[in-house]
PDB file of C-alpha atoms in Angstrom:
ATOM      1  CA  UNK A   1     -31.915   5.429   4.533  1.00 43.00           C
ATOM      2  CA  UNK A   2     -35.055   7.466   5.132  1.00 46.00           C
ATOM      3  CA  UNK A   3     -38.071   7.614   2.900  1.00 47.00           C
ATOM      4  CA  UNK A   4     -40.149   5.291   0.817  1.00 49.00           C
ATOM      5  CA  UNK A   5     -38.685   2.541  -1.296  1.00 54.00           C
ATOM      6  CA  UNK A   6     -40.003  -0.061  -3.681  1.00 54.00           C
ATOM      7  CA  UNK A   7     -38.042  -3.222  -4.219  1.00 54.00           C
ATOM      8  CA  UNK A   8     -38.742  -6.473  -5.946  1.00 57.00           C
ATOM      9  CA  UNK A   9     -38.372  -9.567  -3.818  1.00 56.00           C
ATOM     10  CA  UNK A  10     -35.528 -11.071  -5.938  1.00 58.00           C
ATOM     11  CA  UNK A  11     -33.328  -8.204  -4.730  1.00 54.00           C
ATOM     12  CA  UNK A  12     -33.866  -9.304  -1.151  1.00 55.00           C
ATOM     13  CA  UNK A  13     -33.803 -13.090  -1.525  1.00 57.00           C
ATOM     14  CA  UNK A  14     -30.195 -13.670  -0.494  1.00 59.00           C
ATOM     15  CA  UNK A  15     -30.108 -11.105   2.306  1.00 59.00           C
ATOM     16  CA  UNK A  16     -31.804 -12.972   5.140  1.00 58.00           C
ATOM     17  CA  UNK A  17     -28.455 -13.569   6.822  1.00 56.00           C
ATOM     18  CA  UNK A  18     -27.992  -9.857   7.426  1.00 61.00           C
ATOM     19  CA  UNK A  19     -30.532  -9.982  10.250  1.00 63.00           C
ATOM     20  CA  UNK A  20     -28.005 -11.986  12.271  1.00 67.00           C
ATOM     21  CA  UNK A  21     -25.861  -8.855  12.643  1.00 66.00           C
ATOM     22  CA  UNK A  22     -28.312  -7.202  14.991  1.00 69.00           C
ATOM     23  CA  UNK A  23     -28.268  -3.440  15.074  1.00 72.00           C
ATOM     24  CA  UNK A  24     -25.942  -3.174  12.049  1.00 77.00           C
ATOM     25  CA  UNK A  25     -27.591  -5.642   9.655  1.00 75.00           C
ATOM     26  CA  UNK A  26     -29.867  -3.037   8.105  1.00 75.00           C
ATOM     27  CA  UNK A  27     -26.840  -1.028   6.987  1.00 78.00           C
ATOM     28  CA  UNK A  28     -25.470  -3.936   4.962  1.00 79.00           C
ATOM     29  CA  UNK A  29     -28.893  -4.747   3.542  1.00 77.00           C
ATOM     30  CA  UNK A  30     -29.391  -1.136   2.433  1.00 77.00           C
ATOM     31  CA  UNK A  31     -26.001  -1.029   0.705  1.00 80.00           C
ATOM     32  CA  UNK A  32     -26.741  -4.317  -1.058  1.00 79.00           C
ATOM     33  CA  UNK A  33     -30.132  -3.114  -2.259  1.00 77.00           C
ATOM     34  CA  UNK A  34     -28.457  -0.103  -3.858  1.00 78.00           C
ATOM     35  CA  UNK A  35     -25.715  -2.223  -5.410  1.00 80.00           C
ATOM     36  CA  UNK A  36     -28.166  -4.731  -6.886  1.00 77.00           C
ATOM     37  CA  UNK A  37     -30.754  -2.238  -8.086  1.00 77.00           C
ATOM     38  CA  UNK A  38     -31.028  -1.508 -11.796  1.00 79.00           C
ATOM     39  CA  UNK A  39     -32.140   2.020 -11.041  1.00 82.00           C
ATOM     40  CA  UNK A  40     -31.768   4.297  -8.019  1.00 80.00           C
ATOM     41  CA  UNK A  41     -33.714   7.529  -7.859  1.00 79.00           C
ATOM     42  CA  UNK A  42     -32.869  10.434  -5.621  1.00 80.00           C
ATOM     43  CA  UNK A  43     -35.722  12.344  -4.030  1.00 79.00           C
ATOM     44  CA  UNK A  44     -35.792  15.962  -2.932  1.00 81.00           C
ATOM     45  CA  UNK A  45     -36.664  15.210   0.674  1.00 78.00           C
ATOM     46  CA  UNK A  46     -34.618  16.573   3.527  1.00 77.00           C
ATOM     47  CA  UNK A  47     -33.482  14.284   6.300  1.00 72.00           C
ATOM     48  CA  UNK A  48     -32.518  15.662   9.677  1.00 75.00           C
ATOM     49  CA  UNK A  49     -30.468  13.331  11.814  1.00 72.00           C
ATOM     50  CA  UNK A  50     -30.290  13.759  15.550  1.00 73.00           C
ATOM     51  CA  UNK A  51     -27.271  12.360  17.377  1.00 78.00           C
ATOM     52  CA  UNK A  52     -28.752  10.879  20.520  1.00 78.00           C
ATOM     53  CA  UNK A  53     -26.051  10.196  23.120  1.00 74.00           C
ATOM     54  CA  UNK A  54     -28.378   7.670  24.814  1.00 72.00           C
ATOM     55  CA  UNK A  55     -28.859   5.770  21.556  1.00 72.00           C
ATOM     56  CA  UNK A  56     -28.534   1.996  21.566  1.00 65.00           C
ATOM     57  CA  UNK A  57     -25.647   2.254  19.081  1.00 65.00           C
ATOM     58  CA  UNK A  58     -23.775   4.633  21.412  1.00 72.00           C
ATOM     59  CA  UNK A  59     -24.000   2.530  24.576  1.00 79.00           C
ATOM     60  CA  UNK A  60     -21.018   0.492  25.677  1.00 86.00           C
ATOM     61  CA  UNK A  61     -22.309  -2.971  24.961  1.00 87.00           C
ATOM     62  CA  UNK A  62     -21.133  -6.339  23.735  1.00 87.00           C
ATOM     63  CA  UNK A  63     -23.421  -5.801  20.721  1.00 87.00           C
ATOM     64  CA  UNK A  64     -21.294  -2.867  19.501  1.00 89.00           C
ATOM     65  CA  UNK A  65     -18.745  -5.433  18.279  1.00 93.00           C
ATOM     66  CA  UNK A  66     -21.277  -6.930  15.848  1.00 90.00           C
ATOM     67  CA  UNK A  67     -20.117  -4.237  13.434  1.00 90.00           C
ATOM     68  CA  UNK A  68     -17.017  -6.319  12.680  1.00 93.00           C
ATOM     69  CA  UNK A  69     -18.958  -9.295  11.316  1.00 91.00           C
ATOM     70  CA  UNK A  70     -21.371  -6.988   9.532  1.00 90.00           C
ATOM     71  CA  UNK A  71     -18.514  -5.249   7.699  1.00 92.00           C
ATOM     72  CA  UNK A  72     -16.890  -8.582   6.826  1.00 93.00           C
ATOM     73  CA  UNK A  73     -20.185  -9.821   5.410  1.00 89.00           C
ATOM     74  CA  UNK A  74     -20.475  -6.684   3.274  1.00 90.00           C
ATOM     75  CA  UNK A  75     -16.950  -7.181   1.970  1.00 93.00           C
ATOM     76  CA  UNK A  76     -17.776 -10.774   1.005  1.00 91.00           C
ATOM     77  CA  UNK A  77     -20.888  -9.568  -0.788  1.00 89.00           C
ATOM     78  CA  UNK A  78     -18.820  -7.009  -2.701  1.00 92.00           C
ATOM     79  CA  UNK A  79     -16.401  -9.735  -3.818  1.00 93.00           C
ATOM     80  CA  UNK A  80     -19.247 -12.088  -4.800  1.00 90.00           C
ATOM     81  CA  UNK A  81     -20.976  -9.334  -6.771  1.00 89.00           C
ATOM     82  CA  UNK A  82     -17.756  -8.678  -8.700  1.00 92.00           C
ATOM     83  CA  UNK A  83     -17.419  -5.140  -7.391  1.00 90.00           C
ATOM     84  CA  UNK A  84     -14.598  -2.942  -8.648  1.00 92.00           C
ATOM     85  CA  UNK A  85     -11.229  -3.630  -6.956  1.00 92.00           C
ATOM     86  CA  UNK A  86     -10.924   0.018  -5.931  1.00 92.00           C
ATOM     87  CA  UNK A  87     -14.266  -0.149  -4.138  1.00 91.00           C
ATOM     88  CA  UNK A  88     -13.272  -3.326  -2.322  1.00 93.00           C
ATOM     89  CA  UNK A  89      -9.943  -1.789  -1.304  1.00 93.00           C
ATOM     90  CA  UNK A  90     -11.718   1.321   0.019  1.00 93.00           C
ATOM     91  CA  UNK A  91     -14.057  -0.925   1.980  1.00 93.00           C
ATOM     92  CA  UNK A  92     -11.078  -2.813   3.421  1.00 95.00           C
ATOM     93  CA  UNK A  93      -9.735   0.496   4.726  1.00 95.00           C
ATOM     94  CA  UNK A  94     -13.112   1.115   6.384  1.00 94.00           C
ATOM     95  CA  UNK A  95     -13.011  -2.363   7.947  1.00 95.00           C
ATOM     96  CA  UNK A  96      -9.425  -1.830   9.118  1.00 96.00           C
ATOM     97  CA  UNK A  97     -10.303   1.473  10.762  1.00 94.00           C
ATOM     98  CA  UNK A  98     -13.405  -0.071  12.340  1.00 95.00           C
ATOM     99  CA  UNK A  99     -11.207  -2.804  13.810  1.00 96.00           C
ATOM    100  CA  UNK A 100      -8.881  -0.198  15.318  1.00 95.00           C
ATOM    101  CA  UNK A 101     -11.888   1.717  16.665  1.00 94.00           C
ATOM    102  CA  UNK A 102     -13.336  -1.480  18.128  1.00 96.00           C
ATOM    103  CA  UNK A 103     -10.013  -2.268  19.782  1.00 96.00           C
ATOM    104  CA  UNK A 104     -10.068   1.222  21.306  1.00 95.00           C
ATOM    105  CA  UNK A 105     -13.659   0.755  22.513  1.00 95.00           C
ATOM    106  CA  UNK A 106     -12.682  -2.540  24.122  1.00 97.00           C
ATOM    107  CA  UNK A 107      -9.483  -1.175  25.668  1.00 96.00           C
ATOM    108  CA  UNK A 108     -11.258   1.883  27.083  1.00 95.00           C
ATOM    109  CA  UNK A 109     -14.220  -0.073  28.502  1.00 96.00           C
ATOM    110  CA  UNK A 110     -12.722  -3.490  29.268  1.00 96.00           C
ATOM    111  CA  UNK A 111     -13.852  -3.417  32.898  1.00 96.00           C
ATOM    112  CA  UNK A 112     -17.478  -2.834  31.870  1.00 95.00           C
ATOM    113  CA  UNK A 113     -17.700  -6.336  30.381  1.00 96.00           C
ATOM    114  CA  UNK A 114     -18.081  -9.663  32.150  1.00 96.00           C
ATOM    115  CA  UNK A 115     -15.266 -12.206  31.897  1.00 97.00           C
ATOM    116  CA  UNK A 116     -17.298 -14.201  29.360  1.00 96.00           C
ATOM    117  CA  UNK A 117     -17.975 -11.076  27.260  1.00 96.00           C
ATOM    118  CA  UNK A 118     -14.278 -10.115  27.351  1.00 97.00           C
ATOM    119  CA  UNK A 119     -13.317 -13.585  26.141  1.00 97.00           C
ATOM    120  CA  UNK A 120     -15.866 -13.411  23.312  1.00 96.00           C
ATOM    121  CA  UNK A 121     -14.875  -9.868  22.319  1.00 97.00           C
ATOM    122  CA  UNK A 122     -11.201 -10.833  22.204  1.00 97.00           C
ATOM    123  CA  UNK A 123     -12.030 -13.829  19.996  1.00 97.00           C
ATOM    124  CA  UNK A 124     -14.132 -11.587  17.772  1.00 96.00           C
ATOM    125  CA  UNK A 125     -11.336  -9.003  17.446  1.00 98.00           C
ATOM    126  CA  UNK A 126      -8.717 -11.683  16.805  1.00 97.00           C
ATOM    127  CA  UNK A 127     -10.910 -13.467  14.264  1.00 97.00           C
ATOM    128  CA  UNK A 128     -11.574 -10.249  12.416  1.00 96.00           C
ATOM    129  CA  UNK A 129      -7.873  -9.350  12.395  1.00 97.00           C
ATOM    130  CA  UNK A 130      -7.152 -12.735  10.801  1.00 97.00           C
ATOM    131  CA  UNK A 131      -9.330 -11.791   7.790  1.00 96.00           C
ATOM    132  CA  UNK A 132      -6.997  -8.999   6.744  1.00 95.00           C
ATOM    133  CA  UNK A 133      -4.132  -9.469   4.316  1.00 91.00           C
ATOM    134  CA  UNK A 134      -1.278  -7.012   4.112  1.00 88.00           C
ATOM    135  CA  UNK A 135      -1.507  -6.970   0.309  1.00 86.00           C
ATOM    136  CA  UNK A 136      -5.208  -6.039   0.396  1.00 86.00           C
ATOM    137  CA  UNK A 137      -4.658  -2.837   2.349  1.00 88.00           C
ATOM    138  CA  UNK A 138      -3.062   0.251   0.877  1.00 88.00           C
ATOM    139  CA  UNK A 139       0.512   0.535   2.108  1.00 87.00           C
ATOM    140  CA  UNK A 140      -0.426   3.828   3.791  1.00 86.00           C
ATOM    141  CA  UNK A 141      -2.840   1.900   6.049  1.00 88.00           C
ATOM    142  CA  UNK A 142      -0.884  -1.300   6.676  1.00 85.00           C
ATOM    143  CA  UNK A 143       2.274   0.591   7.638  1.00 86.00           C
ATOM    144  CA  UNK A 144       0.657   3.651   9.207  1.00 85.00           C
ATOM    145  CA  UNK A 145       2.708   4.720  12.218  1.00 82.00           C
ATOM    146  CA  UNK A 146       1.034   3.539  15.450  1.00 85.00           C
ATOM    147  CA  UNK A 147      -1.200   1.050  13.574  1.00 88.00           C
ATOM    148  CA  UNK A 148       1.273  -1.206  11.776  1.00 90.00           C
ATOM    149  CA  UNK A 149      -0.121  -4.584  10.723  1.00 91.00           C
ATOM    150  CA  UNK A 150       1.871  -7.187  12.667  1.00 93.00           C
ATOM    151  CA  UNK A 151       2.191 -10.988  12.334  1.00 93.00           C
ATOM    152  CA  UNK A 152      -0.216 -11.775  15.195  1.00 95.00           C
ATOM    153  CA  UNK A 153      -3.223 -10.091  16.724  1.00 96.00           C
ATOM    154  CA  UNK A 154      -1.627 -10.196  20.178  1.00 96.00           C
ATOM    155  CA  UNK A 155       1.320  -8.116  18.956  1.00 96.00           C
ATOM    156  CA  UNK A 156      -1.003  -5.781  17.075  1.00 96.00           C
ATOM    157  CA  UNK A 157      -3.225  -5.299  20.134  1.00 96.00           C
ATOM    158  CA  UNK A 158      -0.193  -4.740  22.385  1.00 96.00           C
ATOM    159  CA  UNK A 159       0.957  -2.033  19.977  1.00 95.00           C
ATOM    160  CA  UNK A 160      -2.509  -0.436  20.095  1.00 95.00           C
ATOM    161  CA  UNK A 161      -2.602  -0.565  23.893  1.00 95.00           C
ATOM    162  CA  UNK A 162       0.626   1.444  23.981  1.00 94.00           C
ATOM    163  CA  UNK A 163      -0.816   3.938  21.490  1.00 93.00           C
ATOM    164  CA  UNK A 164      -4.037   4.250  23.504  1.00 93.00           C
ATOM    165  CA  UNK A 165      -2.224   4.571  26.842  1.00 92.00           C
ATOM    166  CA  UNK A 166      -0.022   7.349  25.439  1.00 91.00           C
ATOM    167  CA  UNK A 167      -3.087   9.155  24.084  1.00 87.00           C
ATOM    168  CA  UNK A 168      -1.916   9.001  20.476  1.00 81.00           C
ATOM    169  CA  UNK A 169      -5.365   8.266  19.036  1.00 74.00           C
ATOM    170  CA  UNK A 170      -8.550  10.257  18.751  1.00 63.00           C
ATOM    171  CA  UNK A 171     -11.672   8.310  17.918  1.00 55.00           C
ATOM    172  CA  UNK A 172     -15.426   8.572  18.282  1.00 53.00           C
ATOM    173  CA  UNK A 173     -15.769   4.964  19.464  1.00 47.00           C
TER     174      UNK A 173
END
């Protein structure tokens, strides 16, 4: 979020952990600051964003998968803050779609990673998949053709590999 902000330290006291999520931690911290603030003011400034293809967040890197833990942390914060169920459900959809996008990124670039990185990425994807519950996703997401939630991550990933190989997905990842 661009611009100048004033915050009181109690707002930031329980956010130190967000720095462990590397390049995505600031996103969670910013969302939490807004959620915890008593008052948010909107300025009249204009922000111009430049999409840099050489950006660190665009490079194929092991660090790109940190987004999964970052999103899970944000979801836990939402639950702990007593956020509205609709908001949490919408965030679950975002997490679900990020998982699918991360699976695509991995599938498309698997050879770019070392054996150790591949092992760690697969554990990260599998661990993140295990945090989802069918009942917590809207039925339109959990049973979406081509992305059906299955009993195990291996089956789910096999399904995605078929979808990716057949070119049935379009993603920015």
